[in-house]
Amino acid sequence: MRYISTRGTAPVLTFEEAMMTGLARDGGLYVPESFPQFSADDIASMAGLTYEDIAFRVMKPFIGETFTDQEFKSLIAKAYAGFGHAARAPLVQLAPNHFLLELFHGPTLAFKDFAMQLIGQMMQAALARSGKRITIVGATSGDTGSAAMEAFRGLSNVDVFILFPHGRVSEVQRRQMTTPADANVHALAVDGDFDDCQAALKDMFNDFDFRDEVHLAGVNSINWGRVLAQVVYFFSSAVSLGAPHRKVSFTVPTGNFGDIFAGYVAKKMGLPIERLVVATNQNDILHRTLETGVQQKQGVTPSISPSMDIQVSSNFERALFDAYGRDGAVTAQAMADLKDKGVFTISQGAYDFLKDTFNSGRASEEETLATIGGQLDICGELLCPHSAVGVKVAQDFLGETPMITLATAHPAKFPDAVEQASGIRPPLPPRMADLYDRDERVTRVANDLPAIQAIIRERRAQ
Ligand SMILES: *Cc1c(COP(=O)(O)O)cnc(C)c1O
């Protein structure tokens, strides 16, 4: 399997290269040259398998020669061994034809663990083979940073530095980043906001001397390896509900479009999915795009579902590339317009494709809070605010076909909003109940590129 860029001019890469590279040199995102096809029999034969076995079957056609079967199975086993649920991604029922896919049983209680844990194992295995070391630097508004630190801590060929805005993440999120004791992971609290952290990260990638000196690598949500790992639970949950003999639909709380794009990939591979519903909070650029055919940036208004507070949705470019019949030049032009003018209009043909492929809806803050309280009354489930956005939007699409809404985080990760909505302050699961007692280790740093770079140079293992 070979990987091409959505902007058409970057080198064609193998799976290993695409995973290690992240963003393509032409500014595009890597996608597989074609989608492997699974027959109804292939899908039917997944019934009753473990999550790990389904993961192996689903991802195997994408990884080419990067790992032997034996090696790949063992990386998958290690990735999910630390999850707090034997099913890894269990389904619970909310209503007669509405199911919740709990993706929050990983070490940091959010769905990002599914991809990050696996990419940690895959990168370490590839690096150990080549004898190379890399420095991963990430910027986070909360969930990505802790998931990366948990995934890479203690791995011998990787140093991890996570920039987060000082004083602007929740206490649980901060503690998850400041309490891992391993010497190769470093939490940097930047005196600035999330945009400052992201800008510093971008500047580091554009500083080619620094980039080469520290062997800089990224694990943000545009990394193809992360998207791939997320395809698996679309299969595992659909098969549990009777696929391929019965169709299912999915509603996905969406920010950067990574998780919903993984659902699209599953559908392209042959999984019988009726609807893929994009659920946004009040920062609804994706919903507006699908309603109007025009993508227009607006400011970000902070919400109670902060992991979906985005101005630009980076993985949308992958869907756009397919909508434009995989024309890299047209995709590049649209992205340039978005960057320079803050807006672009999707051509009629591409818009028809997107309307056929995705549905969408948005939930206001009030609706999100009401959904958390309401679901507790109706079925006893306590939802995190992101999952509640999904459940609210899914209501408009319930019908004959079973609907699976993705629960992207554990309610205990967002205790203030959940308590406000339900009167219940959700406790952390017992396996991490001591989070508030663990020692914190964090370096406060000025919002200043040379200062941040100096810390990275000094702290990384040579
Ligand atoms: C990252 C995140 C999302 C959004 O996922 P995307 O793949 O960026 O669309 C939703 N909910 C939670 C809890 C997250 O951490």
Tab-separated table of C-alpha atoms and ligand atoms in Angstrom:
chain	number	residue	atom	x	y	z
A	1	MET	CA	0.000	0.000	0.000
A	2	ARG	CA	1.322	3.434	-0.989
A	3	TYR	CA	0.325	6.826	0.395
A	4	ILE	CA	-0.263	9.986	-1.622
A	5	SER	CA	-0.694	13.598	-0.554
A	6	THR	CA	-4.029	15.409	-0.824
A	7	ARG	CA	-2.176	18.254	-2.560
A	8	GLY	CA	-0.684	16.034	-5.185
A	9	THR	CA	2.974	17.036	-5.302
A	10	ALA	CA	4.690	15.452	-2.252
A	11	PRO	CA	6.610	12.176	-2.614
A	12	VAL	CA	4.583	8.938	-2.555
A	13	LEU	CA	5.418	7.096	0.688
A	14	THR	CA	5.132	3.707	2.391
A	15	PHE	CA	3.026	3.287	5.525
A	16	GLU	CA	6.075	3.610	7.771
A	17	GLU	CA	7.237	6.782	6.033
A	18	ALA	CA	3.770	8.352	6.072
A	19	MET	CA	3.422	7.620	9.795
A	20	MET	CA	6.841	9.091	10.587
A	21	THR	CA	6.325	12.145	8.371
A	22	GLY	CA	2.908	13.364	9.496
A	23	LEU	CA	2.283	16.435	7.343
A	24	ALA	CA	3.325	16.058	3.681
A	25	ARG	CA	5.968	18.426	2.311
A	26	ASP	CA	3.461	20.076	-0.009
A	27	GLY	CA	1.352	20.938	3.049
A	28	GLY	CA	-1.117	18.117	2.299
A	29	LEU	CA	-2.217	15.067	4.263
A	30	TYR	CA	-1.335	11.495	3.360
A	31	VAL	CA	-4.113	9.118	2.271
A	32	PRO	CA	-3.904	5.558	0.932
A	33	GLU	CA	-3.710	5.319	-2.836
A	34	SER	CA	-6.797	3.098	-2.750
A	35	PHE	CA	-9.070	1.592	-0.094
A	36	PRO	CA	-8.746	-2.152	0.530
A	37	GLN	CA	-12.053	-3.950	-0.032
A	38	PHE	CA	-13.654	-6.304	2.511
A	39	SER	CA	-16.367	-8.660	1.272
A	40	ALA	CA	-19.507	-9.449	3.273
A	41	ASP	CA	-17.894	-12.783	4.176
A	42	ASP	CA	-14.725	-11.059	5.396
A	43	ILE	CA	-16.833	-8.844	7.667
A	44	ALA	CA	-19.109	-11.668	8.830
A	45	SER	CA	-16.057	-13.659	9.900
A	46	MET	CA	-15.156	-10.929	12.426
A	47	ALA	CA	-18.178	-11.800	14.569
A	48	GLY	CA	-17.095	-12.924	18.011
A	49	LEU	CA	-13.423	-11.994	17.593
A	50	THR	CA	-11.541	-9.958	20.197
A	51	TYR	CA	-10.953	-6.254	19.584
A	52	GLU	CA	-7.279	-7.033	18.968
A	53	ASP	CA	-8.056	-9.677	16.338
A	54	ILE	CA	-10.428	-7.332	14.512
A	55	ALA	CA	-7.773	-4.607	14.717
A	56	PHE	CA	-5.251	-6.892	13.058
A	57	ARG	CA	-7.592	-7.817	10.201
A	58	VAL	CA	-8.790	-4.264	9.547
A	59	MET	CA	-5.370	-2.590	9.596
A	60	LYS	CA	-3.266	-5.330	8.002
A	61	PRO	CA	-3.934	-4.337	4.350
A	62	PHE	CA	-2.811	-0.761	5.089
A	63	ILE	CA	0.573	-1.419	6.655
A	64	GLY	CA	2.234	-3.205	3.741
A	65	GLU	CA	5.597	-4.681	4.668
A	66	THR	CA	6.196	-2.404	7.656
A	67	PHE	CA	5.717	-5.204	10.219
A	68	THR	CA	5.477	-8.983	10.001
A	69	ASP	CA	2.126	-10.453	11.062
A	70	GLN	CA	3.639	-11.689	14.306
A	71	GLU	CA	5.203	-8.334	15.094
A	72	PHE	CA	2.040	-6.404	14.249
A	73	LYS	CA	-0.092	-8.658	16.453
A	74	SER	CA	2.252	-8.150	19.357
A	75	LEU	CA	2.240	-4.331	18.911
A	76	ILE	CA	-1.564	-4.343	18.904
A	77	ALA	CA	-1.629	-6.505	22.034
A	78	LYS	CA	0.733	-4.134	23.863
A	79	ALA	CA	-1.217	-1.055	22.734
A	80	TYR	CA	-4.495	-2.168	24.288
A	81	ALA	CA	-3.237	-4.154	27.297
A	82	GLY	CA	-3.502	-1.091	29.568
A	83	PHE	CA	-7.181	-0.469	28.858
A	84	GLY	CA	-9.602	-0.748	31.742
A	85	HIS	CA	-12.210	-2.826	29.896
A	86	ALA	CA	-11.845	-6.317	28.433
A	87	ALA	CA	-13.930	-5.372	25.377
A	88	ARG	CA	-11.731	-2.262	24.787
A	89	ALA	CA	-14.623	-0.446	23.016
A	90	PRO	CA	-17.845	-1.715	24.622
A	91	LEU	CA	-21.336	-0.822	23.378
A	92	VAL	CA	-24.130	0.113	25.765
A	93	GLN	CA	-27.736	0.718	24.831
A	94	LEU	CA	-29.365	4.125	25.361
A	95	ALA	CA	-32.753	3.614	23.697
A	96	PRO	CA	-34.477	0.988	21.531
A	97	ASN	CA	-32.327	1.620	18.476
A	98	HIS	CA	-29.604	3.866	19.865
A	99	PHE	CA	-26.267	2.627	21.177
A	100	LEU	CA	-23.275	4.331	22.784
A	101	LEU	CA	-19.767	3.205	21.840
A	102	GLU	CA	-17.629	3.800	24.932
A	103	LEU	CA	-14.204	4.858	23.719
A	104	PHE	CA	-12.984	6.111	27.090
A	105	HIS	CA	-11.544	3.057	28.790
A	106	GLY	CA	-7.943	3.824	27.824
A	107	PRO	CA	-5.270	5.224	30.156
A	108	THR	CA	-6.278	8.897	29.716
A	109	LEU	CA	-10.039	8.330	29.496
A	110	ALA	CA	-10.540	9.668	25.949
A	111	PHE	CA	-10.792	8.009	22.543
A	112	LYS	CA	-7.418	9.407	21.504
A	113	ASP	CA	-5.797	6.560	23.472
A	114	PHE	CA	-6.916	4.077	20.788
A	115	ALA	CA	-4.742	5.703	18.159
A	116	MET	CA	-1.989	7.107	20.320
A	117	GLN	CA	-1.221	3.870	22.161
A	118	LEU	CA	-0.870	2.003	18.891
A	119	ILE	CA	1.166	4.654	17.097
A	120	GLY	CA	3.473	4.748	20.133
A	121	GLN	CA	4.153	1.039	19.771
A	122	MET	CA	4.516	1.217	15.985
A	123	MET	CA	6.897	4.188	16.028
A	124	GLN	CA	9.049	2.647	18.758
A	125	ALA	CA	9.304	-0.645	16.838
A	126	ALA	CA	10.279	1.123	13.603
A	127	LEU	CA	12.847	3.308	15.403
A	128	ALA	CA	14.372	0.433	17.335
A	129	ARG	CA	14.928	-1.368	14.028
A	130	SER	CA	16.703	1.594	12.433
A	131	GLY	CA	18.512	2.679	15.616
A	132	LYS	CA	17.120	6.208	15.288
A	133	ARG	CA	15.736	8.541	17.951
A	134	ILE	CA	13.057	11.169	17.506
A	135	THR	CA	11.753	14.094	19.513
A	136	ILE	CA	7.998	14.420	19.498
A	137	VAL	CA	6.657	17.872	20.241
A	138	GLY	CA	2.944	18.435	20.529
A	139	ALA	CA	0.623	21.278	21.450
A	140	THR	CA	-2.547	20.443	23.297
A	141	SER	CA	-5.688	22.015	24.619
A	142	GLY	CA	-6.087	18.953	26.821
A	143	ASP	CA	-6.672	15.427	25.578
A	144	THR	CA	-4.035	14.925	22.891
A	145	GLY	CA	-1.112	15.817	25.143
A	146	SER	CA	-1.885	13.385	27.906
A	147	ALA	CA	-2.692	10.624	25.415
A	148	ALA	CA	0.706	11.151	23.742
A	149	MET	CA	2.594	11.160	27.047
A	150	GLU	CA	0.872	7.974	28.221
A	151	ALA	CA	1.570	6.305	24.887
A	152	PHE	CA	5.270	7.171	24.631
A	153	ARG	CA	6.360	7.207	28.264
A	154	GLY	CA	9.217	4.843	28.949
A	155	LEU	CA	9.824	4.083	25.239
A	156	SER	CA	13.555	4.135	24.625
A	157	ASN	CA	13.858	5.847	21.223
A	158	VAL	CA	11.498	8.770	21.810
A	159	ASP	CA	11.462	11.992	23.820
A	160	VAL	CA	8.130	13.772	24.180
A	161	PHE	CA	7.518	17.455	24.938
A	162	ILE	CA	3.965	18.680	25.314
A	163	LEU	CA	3.136	22.382	25.268
A	164	PHE	CA	-0.072	23.328	27.023
A	165	PRO	CA	-1.511	26.742	27.933
A	166	HIS	CA	-0.701	27.453	31.582
A	167	GLY	CA	-3.853	27.652	33.698
A	168	ARG	CA	-6.194	26.847	30.807
A	169	VAL	CA	-6.644	23.084	30.956
A	170	SER	CA	-8.833	21.227	33.446
A	171	GLU	CA	-7.202	19.871	36.597
A	172	VAL	CA	-7.651	16.271	35.471
A	173	GLN	CA	-6.107	17.073	32.094
A	174	ARG	CA	-3.155	18.886	33.728
A	175	ARG	CA	-2.492	16.136	36.215
A	176	GLN	CA	-2.567	13.527	33.471
A	177	MET	CA	0.272	15.436	31.801
A	178	THR	CA	2.304	16.325	34.877
A	179	THR	CA	2.223	13.065	36.823
A	180	PRO	CA	3.865	10.472	34.512
A	181	ALA	CA	7.231	9.892	36.185
A	182	ASP	CA	9.165	8.616	33.157
A	183	ALA	CA	12.247	10.646	32.257
A	184	ASN	CA	11.448	10.820	28.518
A	185	VAL	CA	8.177	12.759	28.822
A	186	HIS	CA	8.051	16.470	29.626
A	187	ALA	CA	5.106	18.776	30.303
A	188	LEU	CA	5.761	22.427	29.415
A	189	ALA	CA	3.252	24.976	30.720
A	190	VAL	CA	3.430	27.933	28.335
A	191	ASP	CA	2.476	31.438	29.437
A	192	GLY	CA	-0.041	31.874	26.660
A	193	ASP	CA	-3.146	30.332	25.153
A	194	PHE	CA	-3.605	27.248	22.971
A	195	ASP	CA	-3.062	29.240	19.770
A	196	ASP	CA	0.321	30.407	21.136
A	197	CYS	CA	1.281	26.773	21.804
A	198	GLN	CA	0.252	25.756	18.292
A	199	ALA	CA	2.091	28.695	16.759
A	200	ALA	CA	5.276	27.757	18.656
A	201	LEU	CA	4.950	24.191	17.413
A	202	LYS	CA	4.500	25.319	13.824
A	203	ASP	CA	7.523	27.620	14.094
A	204	MET	CA	9.624	24.711	15.357
A	205	PHE	CA	8.657	22.609	12.340
A	206	ASN	CA	9.548	25.528	10.061
A	207	ASP	CA	12.941	25.992	11.744
A	208	PHE	CA	14.691	23.370	9.603
A	209	ASP	CA	17.999	23.499	11.496
A	210	PHE	CA	16.237	22.785	14.764
A	211	ARG	CA	13.969	20.233	13.109
A	212	ASP	CA	16.943	18.245	11.820
A	213	GLU	CA	19.037	18.685	14.962
A	214	VAL	CA	16.462	17.117	17.303
A	215	HIS	CA	14.796	14.818	14.700
A	216	LEU	CA	11.452	16.470	15.262
A	217	ALA	CA	8.316	14.393	14.687
A	218	GLY	CA	4.623	15.050	15.199
A	219	VAL	CA	1.694	12.929	16.317
A	220	ASN	CA	-1.157	15.363	15.775
A	221	SER	CA	-4.479	14.196	14.447
A	222	ILE	CA	-3.537	14.476	10.776
A	223	ASN	CA	-1.090	11.575	11.167
A	224	TRP	CA	-2.390	8.743	8.966
A	225	GLY	CA	-1.398	6.152	11.575
A	226	ARG	CA	-3.832	7.722	14.012
A	227	VAL	CA	-6.732	7.795	11.577
A	228	LEU	CA	-6.113	4.158	10.674
A	229	ALA	CA	-6.261	2.950	14.290
A	230	GLN	CA	-9.675	4.609	14.626
A	231	VAL	CA	-11.169	2.664	11.700
A	232	VAL	CA	-11.143	-0.490	13.816
A	233	TYR	CA	-13.921	0.374	16.267
A	234	PHE	CA	-16.333	1.205	13.460
A	235	PHE	CA	-15.945	-2.420	12.375
A	236	SER	CA	-15.982	-3.961	15.859
A	237	SER	CA	-19.156	-2.130	16.909
A	238	ALA	CA	-21.011	-2.656	13.606
A	239	VAL	CA	-20.239	-6.373	13.682
A	240	SER	CA	-21.539	-6.587	17.269
A	241	LEU	CA	-24.877	-5.233	16.040
A	242	GLY	CA	-25.161	-7.633	13.132
A	243	ALA	CA	-23.137	-6.195	10.237
A	244	PRO	CA	-22.801	-7.077	7.410
A	245	HIS	CA	-26.306	-8.575	7.553
A	246	ARG	CA	-27.693	-5.408	9.123
A	247	LYS	CA	-26.715	-1.820	8.304
A	248	VAL	CA	-25.748	0.603	11.051
A	249	SER	CA	-25.344	4.384	11.286
A	250	PHE	CA	-22.844	6.399	13.298
A	251	THR	CA	-22.927	9.818	14.942
A	252	VAL	CA	-19.492	11.219	15.737
A	253	PRO	CA	-18.726	14.252	17.962
A	254	THR	CA	-16.314	16.062	15.674
A	255	GLY	CA	-13.569	18.658	15.883
A	256	ASN	CA	-10.653	18.009	13.576
A	257	PHE	CA	-12.654	15.475	11.513
A	258	GLY	CA	-10.238	12.602	12.284
A	259	ASP	CA	-12.699	10.263	13.947
A	260	ILE	CA	-15.517	10.808	11.435
A	261	PHE	CA	-13.052	10.370	8.573
A	262	ALA	CA	-12.106	6.989	10.045
A	263	GLY	CA	-15.805	6.062	9.761
A	264	TYR	CA	-15.753	7.129	6.117
A	265	VAL	CA	-12.739	4.877	5.513
A	266	ALA	CA	-14.619	1.934	7.076
A	267	LYS	CA	-17.521	2.598	4.720
A	268	LYS	CA	-15.203	2.796	1.700
A	269	MET	CA	-13.764	-0.581	2.715
A	270	GLY	CA	-17.190	-2.169	2.446
A	271	LEU	CA	-18.703	-1.837	5.934
A	272	PRO	CA	-22.446	-1.289	5.341
A	273	ILE	CA	-22.905	2.113	6.993
A	274	GLU	CA	-26.114	3.964	6.189
A	275	ARG	CA	-25.363	7.380	7.680
A	276	LEU	CA	-22.274	9.110	9.008
A	277	VAL	CA	-23.462	12.047	11.095
A	278	VAL	CA	-21.074	14.867	11.982
A	279	ALA	CA	-21.986	16.355	15.389
A	280	THR	CA	-20.555	19.761	16.317
A	281	ASN	CA	-20.893	22.055	19.307
A	282	GLN	CA	-21.457	25.805	18.891
A	283	ASN	CA	-18.187	25.978	16.959
A	284	ASP	CA	-20.021	24.608	13.965
A	285	ILE	CA	-17.840	25.285	10.933
A	286	LEU	CA	-18.356	21.694	9.734
A	287	HIS	CA	-22.122	21.765	10.127
A	288	ARG	CA	-22.286	25.092	8.296
A	289	THR	CA	-20.074	23.720	5.520
A	290	LEU	CA	-22.334	20.731	4.988
A	291	GLU	CA	-25.451	22.928	5.112
A	292	THR	CA	-24.245	25.576	2.684
A	293	GLY	CA	-21.346	24.273	0.590
A	294	VAL	CA	-19.231	27.179	1.813
A	295	GLN	CA	-16.493	26.743	4.394
A	296	GLN	CA	-15.951	29.918	6.355
A	297	LYS	CA	-13.769	30.525	9.386
A	298	GLN	CA	-15.251	32.260	12.392
A	299	GLY	CA	-13.649	32.824	15.766
A	300	VAL	CA	-13.724	30.091	18.396
A	301	THR	CA	-16.153	30.493	21.284
A	302	PRO	CA	-15.014	28.408	24.268
A	303	SER	CA	-17.526	25.687	25.129
A	304	ILE	CA	-18.084	22.967	27.719
A	305	SER	CA	-16.838	20.466	25.108
A	306	PRO	CA	-13.394	22.057	24.645
A	307	SER	CA	-11.859	19.245	22.579
A	308	MET	CA	-14.228	20.225	19.759
A	309	ASP	CA	-13.543	23.974	19.939
A	310	ILE	CA	-11.873	24.405	16.579
A	311	GLN	CA	-11.671	27.152	14.007
A	312	VAL	CA	-10.305	25.008	11.171
A	313	SER	CA	-10.864	21.269	10.867
A	314	SER	CA	-7.633	19.873	9.488
A	315	ASN	CA	-8.714	16.359	8.477
A	316	PHE	CA	-11.626	17.724	6.425
A	317	GLU	CA	-9.059	18.110	3.665
A	318	ARG	CA	-9.026	14.334	3.251
A	319	ALA	CA	-12.762	14.219	2.592
A	320	LEU	CA	-12.508	17.208	0.279
A	321	PHE	CA	-9.794	15.465	-1.745
A	322	ASP	CA	-12.120	12.528	-2.416
A	323	ALA	CA	-15.045	14.880	-3.074
A	324	TYR	CA	-12.935	16.546	-5.785
A	325	GLY	CA	-12.225	13.177	-7.409
A	326	ARG	CA	-8.749	13.126	-5.827
A	327	ASP	CA	-7.603	16.252	-7.639
A	328	GLY	CA	-4.676	17.553	-5.565
A	329	ALA	CA	-4.409	20.910	-7.345
A	330	VAL	CA	-8.052	21.799	-6.694
A	331	THR	CA	-7.763	20.680	-3.063
A	332	ALA	CA	-4.609	22.769	-2.598
A	333	GLN	CA	-6.393	25.822	-4.038
A	334	ALA	CA	-9.345	25.416	-1.648
A	335	MET	CA	-6.978	25.151	1.335
A	336	ALA	CA	-5.014	28.200	0.173
A	337	ASP	CA	-8.261	30.201	-0.074
A	338	LEU	CA	-9.261	29.121	3.430
A	339	LYS	CA	-5.887	30.220	4.770
A	340	ASP	CA	-5.653	33.513	2.878
A	341	LYS	CA	-9.281	34.627	2.636
A	342	GLY	CA	-10.863	32.633	5.451
A	343	VAL	CA	-13.429	31.095	3.082
A	344	PHE	CA	-13.862	28.849	0.053
A	345	THR	CA	-16.857	27.589	-1.918
A	346	ILE	CA	-17.079	23.886	-2.730
A	347	SER	CA	-17.940	23.075	-6.353
A	348	GLN	CA	-21.412	21.640	-6.984
A	349	GLY	CA	-20.141	18.140	-7.799
A	350	ALA	CA	-17.957	17.955	-4.712
A	351	TYR	CA	-20.733	19.357	-2.548
A	352	ASP	CA	-23.159	16.700	-3.831
A	353	PHE	CA	-20.606	14.025	-2.894
A	354	LEU	CA	-20.213	15.427	0.629
A	355	LYS	CA	-24.000	15.729	1.112
A	356	ASP	CA	-24.432	12.115	-0.003
A	357	THR	CA	-21.684	10.936	2.341
A	358	PHE	CA	-22.253	12.933	5.541
A	359	ASN	CA	-25.166	14.278	7.550
A	360	SER	CA	-24.616	16.860	10.256
A	361	GLY	CA	-26.072	18.716	13.199
A	362	ARG	CA	-25.018	21.039	16.003
A	363	ALA	CA	-25.834	21.152	19.696
A	364	SER	CA	-25.888	24.401	21.673
A	365	GLU	CA	-24.465	24.630	25.186
A	366	GLU	CA	-27.984	24.488	26.674
A	367	GLU	CA	-28.891	21.431	24.594
A	368	THR	CA	-25.666	19.704	25.627
A	369	LEU	CA	-26.327	20.279	29.334
A	370	ALA	CA	-29.973	19.212	28.944
A	371	THR	CA	-28.860	16.020	27.169
A	372	ILE	CA	-26.495	15.081	30.009
A	373	GLY	CA	-29.274	15.514	32.578
A	374	GLY	CA	-31.899	13.918	30.343
A	375	GLN	CA	-29.948	10.774	29.518
A	376	LEU	CA	-29.215	10.211	33.192
A	377	ASP	CA	-32.968	10.215	33.819
A	378	ILE	CA	-33.928	8.154	30.770
A	379	CYS	CA	-31.322	5.394	30.839
A	380	GLY	CA	-28.921	6.018	33.715
A	381	GLU	CA	-25.929	6.889	31.493
A	382	LEU	CA	-23.742	9.787	32.579
A	383	LEU	CA	-22.285	11.405	29.436
A	384	CYS	CA	-19.277	13.706	29.031
A	385	PRO	CA	-20.143	16.966	27.234
A	386	HIS	CA	-18.588	15.813	23.919
A	387	SER	CA	-20.533	12.563	23.936
A	388	ALA	CA	-23.674	14.521	24.850
A	389	VAL	CA	-23.243	16.662	21.719
A	390	GLY	CA	-23.240	13.427	19.736
A	391	VAL	CA	-26.273	11.959	21.501
A	392	LYS	CA	-28.240	15.189	21.022
A	393	VAL	CA	-27.466	15.405	17.295
A	394	ALA	CA	-28.157	11.676	16.805
A	395	GLN	CA	-31.754	12.159	18.026
A	396	ASP	CA	-32.673	13.670	14.652
A	397	PHE	CA	-31.428	10.623	12.767
A	398	LEU	CA	-32.890	7.728	14.766
A	399	GLY	CA	-34.978	5.265	12.772
A	400	GLU	CA	-35.018	1.671	11.538
A	401	THR	CA	-31.249	1.427	11.322
A	402	PRO	CA	-29.372	1.072	14.625
A	403	MET	CA	-27.544	4.291	15.492
A	404	ILE	CA	-24.167	4.103	17.228
A	405	THR	CA	-23.024	7.350	18.871
A	406	LEU	CA	-19.372	7.576	19.805
A	407	ALA	CA	-18.681	8.462	23.464
A	408	THR	CA	-15.332	10.191	23.126
A	409	ALA	CA	-14.405	10.851	26.765
A	410	HIS	CA	-15.215	9.667	30.278
A	411	PRO	CA	-17.487	12.032	32.246
A	412	ALA	CA	-14.896	12.262	35.043
A	413	LYS	CA	-12.597	14.110	32.655
A	414	PHE	CA	-15.032	17.060	32.603
A	415	PRO	CA	-16.469	16.962	36.138
A	416	ASP	CA	-17.553	20.619	36.356
A	417	ALA	CA	-19.844	20.579	33.319
A	418	VAL	CA	-21.202	17.146	34.193
A	419	GLU	CA	-21.974	18.230	37.750
A	420	GLN	CA	-23.644	21.402	36.515
A	421	ALA	CA	-25.863	19.363	34.206
A	422	SER	CA	-26.666	16.398	36.421
A	423	GLY	CA	-25.899	17.275	40.030
A	424	ILE	CA	-23.457	14.366	40.108
A	425	ARG	CA	-19.709	14.822	40.303
A	426	PRO	CA	-18.421	11.778	38.418
A	427	PRO	CA	-15.598	9.944	40.213
A	428	LEU	CA	-12.465	8.788	38.420
A	429	PRO	CA	-12.351	5.029	37.744
A	430	PRO	CA	-10.699	3.164	40.642
A	431	ARG	CA	-7.544	2.406	38.638
A	432	MET	CA	-6.691	6.121	38.536
A	433	ALA	CA	-8.354	7.321	41.705
A	434	ASP	CA	-4.953	8.379	43.101
A	435	LEU	CA	-4.426	10.974	40.312
A	436	TYR	CA	-4.910	13.810	42.803
A	437	ASP	CA	-2.243	12.396	45.127
A	438	ARG	CA	0.524	11.846	42.594
A	439	ASP	CA	3.478	14.250	42.395
A	440	GLU	CA	3.382	16.762	39.568
A	441	ARG	CA	6.373	17.579	37.368
A	442	VAL	CA	6.023	20.540	35.027
A	443	THR	CA	8.231	23.295	33.608
A	444	ARG	CA	6.725	26.752	33.272
A	445	VAL	CA	8.054	28.509	30.190
A	446	ALA	CA	7.610	31.922	28.588
A	447	ASN	CA	5.710	32.162	25.311
A	448	ASP	CA	9.036	32.525	23.522
A	449	LEU	CA	10.317	30.202	20.808
A	450	PRO	CA	14.061	30.288	21.693
A	451	ALA	CA	13.250	29.615	25.355
A	452	ILE	CA	11.119	26.591	24.455
A	453	GLN	CA	13.715	25.289	22.009
A	454	ALA	CA	16.463	25.655	24.636
A	455	ILE	CA	14.532	23.444	27.057
A	456	ILE	CA	13.986	20.795	24.389
A	457	ARG	CA	17.678	20.782	23.399
A	458	GLU	CA	18.753	20.490	27.026
A	459	ARG	CA	16.278	17.852	28.194
A	460	ARG	CA	16.172	15.383	25.332
A	461	ALA	CA	18.450	12.362	25.587
A	462	GLN	CA	21.383	12.706	23.207
B	1	LIG	C1	-10.311	15.028	20.078
B	1	LIG	C2	-11.668	14.900	20.668
B	1	LIG	C3	-12.846	15.020	19.880
B	1	LIG	C4	-12.810	15.409	18.409
B	1	LIG	O1	-12.246	14.397	17.607
B	1	LIG	P1	-11.734	14.713	16.136
B	1	LIG	O2	-11.134	13.445	15.654
B	1	LIG	O3	-10.761	15.834	16.256
B	1	LIG	O4	-12.926	15.099	15.326
B	1	LIG	C5	-14.063	14.806	20.493
B	1	LIG	N1	-14.154	14.494	21.809
B	1	LIG	C6	-13.056	14.372	22.597
B	1	LIG	C7	-13.233	14.041	24.028
B	1	LIG	C8	-11.778	14.548	22.056
B	1	LIG	O5	-10.699	14.431	22.850
